[in-house]
């Protein structure tokens, strides 16, 4: 986990070394109802991205592909 300030933005980044994200999944990740989990509902990332936008920020996910982990970055404006 990394916390930083970049200009007038607070940046919170969480990185793991897990399953990673397949390139064909990247465009679907923030779509309401999309999930890769058997018991998932597909609301979490969609709702989180909308909340970030409402606060004037952004949420993004990055991965170099399957087996290479992933990173989530939340940027929010500082007061």
mmCIF file of N, CA and C in Angstrom, residues 1-64:
data_model
loop_
_atom_site.group_PDB
_atom_site.id
_atom_site.type_symbol
_atom_site.label_atom_id
_atom_site.label_comp_id
_atom_site.label_asym_id
_atom_site.label_seq_id
_atom_site.Cartn_x
_atom_site.Cartn_y
_atom_site.Cartn_z
ATOM 1 N N UNK A 1 0.847 -1.164 0.000
ATOM 2 C CA UNK A 1 0.000 0.000 0.000
ATOM 3 C C UNK A 1 0.896 1.231 0.000
ATOM 4 N N UNK A 2 0.536 2.205 -0.819
ATOM 5 C CA UNK A 2 1.291 3.452 -0.886
ATOM 6 C C UNK A 2 0.323 4.622 -0.766
ATOM 7 N N UNK A 3 0.716 5.606 0.010
ATOM 8 C CA UNK A 3 -0.044 6.835 0.155
ATOM 9 C C UNK A 3 0.858 7.978 -0.254
ATOM 10 N N UNK A 4 0.326 8.898 -1.068
ATOM 11 C CA UNK A 4 1.135 10.040 -1.469
ATOM 12 C C UNK A 4 0.229 11.200 -1.847
ATOM 13 N N UNK A 5 0.843 12.362 -1.952
ATOM 14 C CA UNK A 5 0.154 13.545 -2.464
ATOM 15 C C UNK A 5 0.867 13.950 -3.737
ATOM 16 N N UNK A 6 0.097 14.116 -4.804
ATOM 17 C CA UNK A 6 0.655 14.523 -6.085
ATOM 18 C C UNK A 6 -0.059 15.798 -6.503
ATOM 19 N N UNK A 7 0.589 16.914 -6.263
ATOM 20 C CA UNK A 7 -0.062 18.191 -6.520
ATOM 21 C C UNK A 7 -1.222 18.363 -5.567
ATOM 22 N N UNK A 8 -2.406 18.530 -6.107
ATOM 23 C CA UNK A 8 -3.598 18.709 -5.278
ATOM 24 C C UNK A 8 -4.422 17.434 -5.178
ATOM 25 N N UNK A 9 -3.761 16.275 -5.392
ATOM 26 C CA UNK A 9 -4.448 14.991 -5.315
ATOM 27 C C UNK A 9 -3.831 14.101 -4.250
ATOM 28 N N UNK A 10 -4.691 13.457 -3.465
ATOM 29 C CA UNK A 10 -4.250 12.383 -2.578
ATOM 30 C C UNK A 10 -4.310 11.105 -3.396
ATOM 31 N N UNK A 11 -3.278 10.302 -3.316
ATOM 32 C CA UNK A 11 -3.192 9.083 -4.109
ATOM 33 C C UNK A 11 -3.032 7.891 -3.165
ATOM 34 N N UNK A 12 -3.957 6.960 -3.239
ATOM 35 C CA UNK A 12 -3.907 5.737 -2.446
ATOM 36 C C UNK A 12 -3.767 4.595 -3.435
ATOM 37 N N UNK A 13 -2.700 3.816 -3.281
ATOM 38 C CA UNK A 13 -2.448 2.725 -4.221
ATOM 39 C C UNK A 13 -2.254 1.420 -3.454
ATOM 40 N N UNK A 14 -2.949 0.392 -3.907
ATOM 41 C CA UNK A 14 -2.831 -0.944 -3.329
ATOM 42 C C UNK A 14 -2.392 -1.874 -4.448
ATOM 43 N N UNK A 15 -1.312 -2.625 -4.221
ATOM 44 C CA UNK A 15 -0.757 -3.522 -5.227
ATOM 45 C C UNK A 15 -0.665 -4.921 -4.635
ATOM 46 N N UNK A 16 -0.983 -5.934 -5.461
ATOM 47 C CA UNK A 16 -0.832 -7.312 -4.994
ATOM 48 C C UNK A 16 -0.068 -8.127 -6.019
ATOM 49 N N UNK A 17 0.241 -9.358 -5.664
ATOM 50 C CA UNK A 17 0.941 -10.248 -6.585
ATOM 51 C C UNK A 17 0.078 -11.465 -6.896
ATOM 52 N N UNK A 18 -1.227 -11.244 -6.959
ATOM 53 C CA UNK A 18 -2.197 -12.319 -7.163
ATOM 54 C C UNK A 18 -2.422 -12.693 -8.613
ATOM 55 N N UNK A 19 -3.666 -13.033 -8.921
ATOM 56 C CA UNK A 19 -4.062 -13.565 -10.224
ATOM 57 C C UNK A 19 -3.827 -12.624 -11.392
ATOM 58 N N UNK A 20 -3.871 -11.337 -11.148
ATOM 59 C CA UNK A 20 -3.741 -10.378 -12.245
ATOM 60 C C UNK A 20 -5.047 -10.213 -12.992
ATOM 61 N N UNK A 21 -5.016 -9.425 -14.041
ATOM 62 C CA UNK A 21 -6.212 -9.128 -14.827
ATOM 63 C C UNK A 21 -5.917 -9.404 -16.297
ATOM 64 N N UNK A 22 -6.731 -10.255 -16.900
ATOM 65 C CA UNK A 22 -6.569 -10.556 -18.326
ATOM 66 C C UNK A 22 -6.947 -9.326 -19.148
ATOM 67 N N UNK A 23 -6.226 -9.058 -20.224
ATOM 68 C CA UNK A 23 -6.502 -7.872 -21.043
ATOM 69 C C UNK A 23 -7.961 -7.771 -21.500
ATOM 70 N N UNK A 24 -8.577 -8.890 -21.834
ATOM 71 C CA UNK A 24 -9.960 -8.851 -22.315
ATOM 72 C C UNK A 24 -10.965 -8.489 -21.215
ATOM 73 N N UNK A 25 -10.547 -8.523 -19.960
ATOM 74 C CA UNK A 25 -11.421 -8.174 -18.837
ATOM 75 C C UNK A 25 -11.347 -6.689 -18.481
ATOM 76 N N UNK A 26 -10.302 -6.017 -18.891
ATOM 77 C CA UNK A 26 -10.057 -4.630 -18.460
ATOM 78 C C UNK A 26 -11.234 -3.696 -18.732
ATOM 79 N N UNK A 27 -11.837 -3.780 -19.899
ATOM 80 C CA UNK A 27 -12.936 -2.869 -20.240
ATOM 81 C C UNK A 27 -14.215 -3.185 -19.473
ATOM 82 N N UNK A 28 -14.338 -4.392 -18.949
ATOM 83 C CA UNK A 28 -15.552 -4.812 -18.261
ATOM 84 C C UNK A 28 -15.518 -4.549 -16.759
ATOM 85 N N UNK A 29 -14.355 -4.292 -16.196
ATOM 86 C CA UNK A 29 -14.186 -4.252 -14.745
ATOM 87 C C UNK A 29 -15.119 -3.286 -14.023
ATOM 88 N N UNK A 30 -15.411 -2.151 -14.616
ATOM 89 C CA UNK A 30 -16.227 -1.143 -13.947
ATOM 90 C C UNK A 30 -17.687 -1.144 -14.428
ATOM 91 N N UNK A 31 -18.057 -2.135 -15.220
ATOM 92 C CA UNK A 31 -19.435 -2.241 -15.708
ATOM 93 C C UNK A 31 -20.324 -2.794 -14.599
ATOM 94 N N UNK A 32 -21.431 -2.119 -14.358
ATOM 95 C CA UNK A 32 -22.371 -2.538 -13.320
ATOM 96 C C UNK A 32 -22.844 -3.968 -13.592
ATOM 97 N N UNK A 33 -22.688 -4.839 -12.608
ATOM 98 C CA UNK A 33 -23.136 -6.220 -12.723
ATOM 99 C C UNK A 33 -22.079 -7.194 -13.206
ATOM 100 N N UNK A 34 -20.930 -6.708 -13.680
ATOM 101 C CA UNK A 34 -19.883 -7.617 -14.150
ATOM 102 C C UNK A 34 -19.119 -8.178 -12.955
ATOM 103 N N UNK A 35 -18.928 -9.481 -12.928
ATOM 104 C CA UNK A 35 -18.134 -10.110 -11.875
ATOM 105 C C UNK A 35 -17.434 -11.341 -12.431
ATOM 106 N N UNK A 36 -16.322 -11.686 -11.823
ATOM 107 C CA UNK A 36 -15.621 -12.924 -12.160
ATOM 108 C C UNK A 36 -15.762 -13.931 -11.025
ATOM 109 N N UNK A 37 -16.415 -13.542 -9.963
ATOM 110 C CA UNK A 37 -16.585 -14.417 -8.790
ATOM 111 C C UNK A 37 -17.913 -15.174 -8.858
ATOM 112 N N UNK A 38 -17.871 -16.418 -8.447
ATOM 113 C CA UNK A 38 -19.061 -17.265 -8.457
ATOM 114 C C UNK A 38 -20.201 -16.633 -7.660
ATOM 115 N N UNK A 39 -19.904 -16.091 -6.492
ATOM 116 C CA UNK A 39 -20.926 -15.500 -5.629
ATOM 117 C C UNK A 39 -20.921 -13.973 -5.680
ATOM 118 N N UNK A 40 -20.272 -13.392 -6.663
ATOM 119 C CA UNK A 40 -20.194 -11.935 -6.761
ATOM 120 C C UNK A 40 -21.462 -11.339 -7.332
ATOM 121 N N UNK A 41 -21.617 -10.033 -7.114
ATOM 122 C CA UNK A 41 -22.788 -9.342 -7.659
ATOM 123 C C UNK A 41 -22.408 -8.257 -8.655
ATOM 124 N N UNK A 42 -21.142 -7.874 -8.700
ATOM 125 C CA UNK A 42 -20.690 -6.918 -9.700
ATOM 126 C C UNK A 42 -21.043 -5.469 -9.426
ATOM 127 N N UNK A 43 -21.249 -5.106 -8.168
ATOM 128 C CA UNK A 43 -21.585 -3.725 -7.829
ATOM 129 C C UNK A 43 -20.383 -2.957 -7.278
ATOM 130 N N UNK A 44 -19.435 -3.641 -6.673
ATOM 131 C CA UNK A 44 -18.350 -3.000 -5.930
ATOM 132 C C UNK A 44 -17.493 -2.030 -6.722
ATOM 133 N N UNK A 45 -16.865 -2.486 -7.795
ATOM 134 C CA UNK A 45 -15.979 -1.603 -8.556
ATOM 135 C C UNK A 45 -16.765 -0.509 -9.256
ATOM 136 N N UNK A 46 -17.922 -0.840 -9.771
ATOM 137 C CA UNK A 46 -18.762 0.154 -10.436
ATOM 138 C C UNK A 46 -19.127 1.270 -9.457
ATOM 139 N N UNK A 47 -19.619 0.899 -8.295
ATOM 140 C CA UNK A 47 -20.025 1.875 -7.285
ATOM 141 C C UNK A 47 -18.835 2.679 -6.783
ATOM 142 N N UNK A 48 -17.707 2.026 -6.592
ATOM 143 C CA UNK A 48 -16.512 2.715 -6.121
ATOM 144 C C UNK A 48 -16.017 3.747 -7.132
ATOM 145 N N UNK A 49 -16.033 3.390 -8.407
ATOM 146 C CA UNK A 49 -15.604 4.327 -9.445
ATOM 147 C C UNK A 49 -16.543 5.531 -9.514
ATOM 148 N N UNK A 50 -17.851 5.295 -9.390
ATOM 149 C CA UNK A 50 -18.811 6.400 -9.392
ATOM 150 C C UNK A 50 -18.600 7.313 -8.190
ATOM 151 N N UNK A 51 -18.362 6.730 -7.017
ATOM 152 C CA UNK A 51 -18.126 7.528 -5.810
ATOM 153 C C UNK A 51 -16.881 8.390 -5.978
ATOM 154 N N UNK A 52 -15.820 7.815 -6.533
ATOM 155 C CA UNK A 52 -14.595 8.585 -6.766
ATOM 156 C C UNK A 52 -14.868 9.755 -7.697
ATOM 157 N N UNK A 53 -15.625 9.531 -8.756
ATOM 158 C CA UNK A 53 -15.955 10.596 -9.707
ATOM 159 C C UNK A 53 -16.781 11.696 -9.041
ATOM 160 N N UNK A 54 -17.751 11.309 -8.222
ATOM 161 C CA UNK A 54 -18.586 12.290 -7.522
ATOM 162 C C UNK A 54 -17.762 13.175 -6.588
ATOM 163 N N UNK A 55 -16.664 12.625 -6.078
ATOM 164 C CA UNK A 55 -15.782 13.375 -5.190
ATOM 165 C C UNK A 55 -14.710 14.149 -5.963
ATOM 166 N N UNK A 56 -14.756 14.083 -7.300
ATOM 167 C CA UNK A 56 -13.789 14.801 -8.125
ATOM 168 C C UNK A 56 -12.508 14.036 -8.383
ATOM 169 N N UNK A 57 -12.533 12.732 -8.153
ATOM 170 C CA UNK A 57 -11.336 11.919 -8.320
ATOM 171 C C UNK A 57 -11.515 10.816 -9.344
ATOM 172 N N UNK A 58 -10.712 9.773 -9.187
ATOM 173 C CA UNK A 58 -10.776 8.654 -10.117
ATOM 174 C C UNK A 58 -10.311 7.374 -9.443
ATOM 175 N N UNK A 59 -10.724 6.255 -10.017
ATOM 176 C CA UNK A 59 -10.291 4.934 -9.585
ATOM 177 C C UNK A 59 -9.852 4.185 -10.827
ATOM 178 N N UNK A 60 -8.668 3.591 -10.787
ATOM 179 C CA UNK A 60 -8.210 2.789 -11.920
ATOM 180 C C UNK A 60 -7.551 1.505 -11.437
ATOM 181 N N UNK A 61 -7.596 0.521 -12.295
ATOM 182 C CA UNK A 61 -6.955 -0.767 -12.033
ATOM 183 C C UNK A 61 -5.954 -1.033 -13.132
ATOM 184 N N UNK A 62 -4.814 -1.583 -12.749
ATOM 185 C CA UNK A 62 -3.769 -1.892 -13.717
ATOM 186 C C UNK A 62 -3.231 -3.282 -13.457
ATOM 187 N N UNK A 63 -2.833 -3.959 -14.514
ATOM 188 C CA UNK A 63 -2.220 -5.275 -14.396
ATOM 189 C C UNK A 63 -1.453 -5.556 -15.671
ATOM 190 N N UNK A 64 -0.358 -6.260 -15.514
ATOM 191 C CA UNK A 64 0.424 -6.664 -16.685
ATOM 192 C C UNK A 64 -0.097 -7.967 -17.273
#
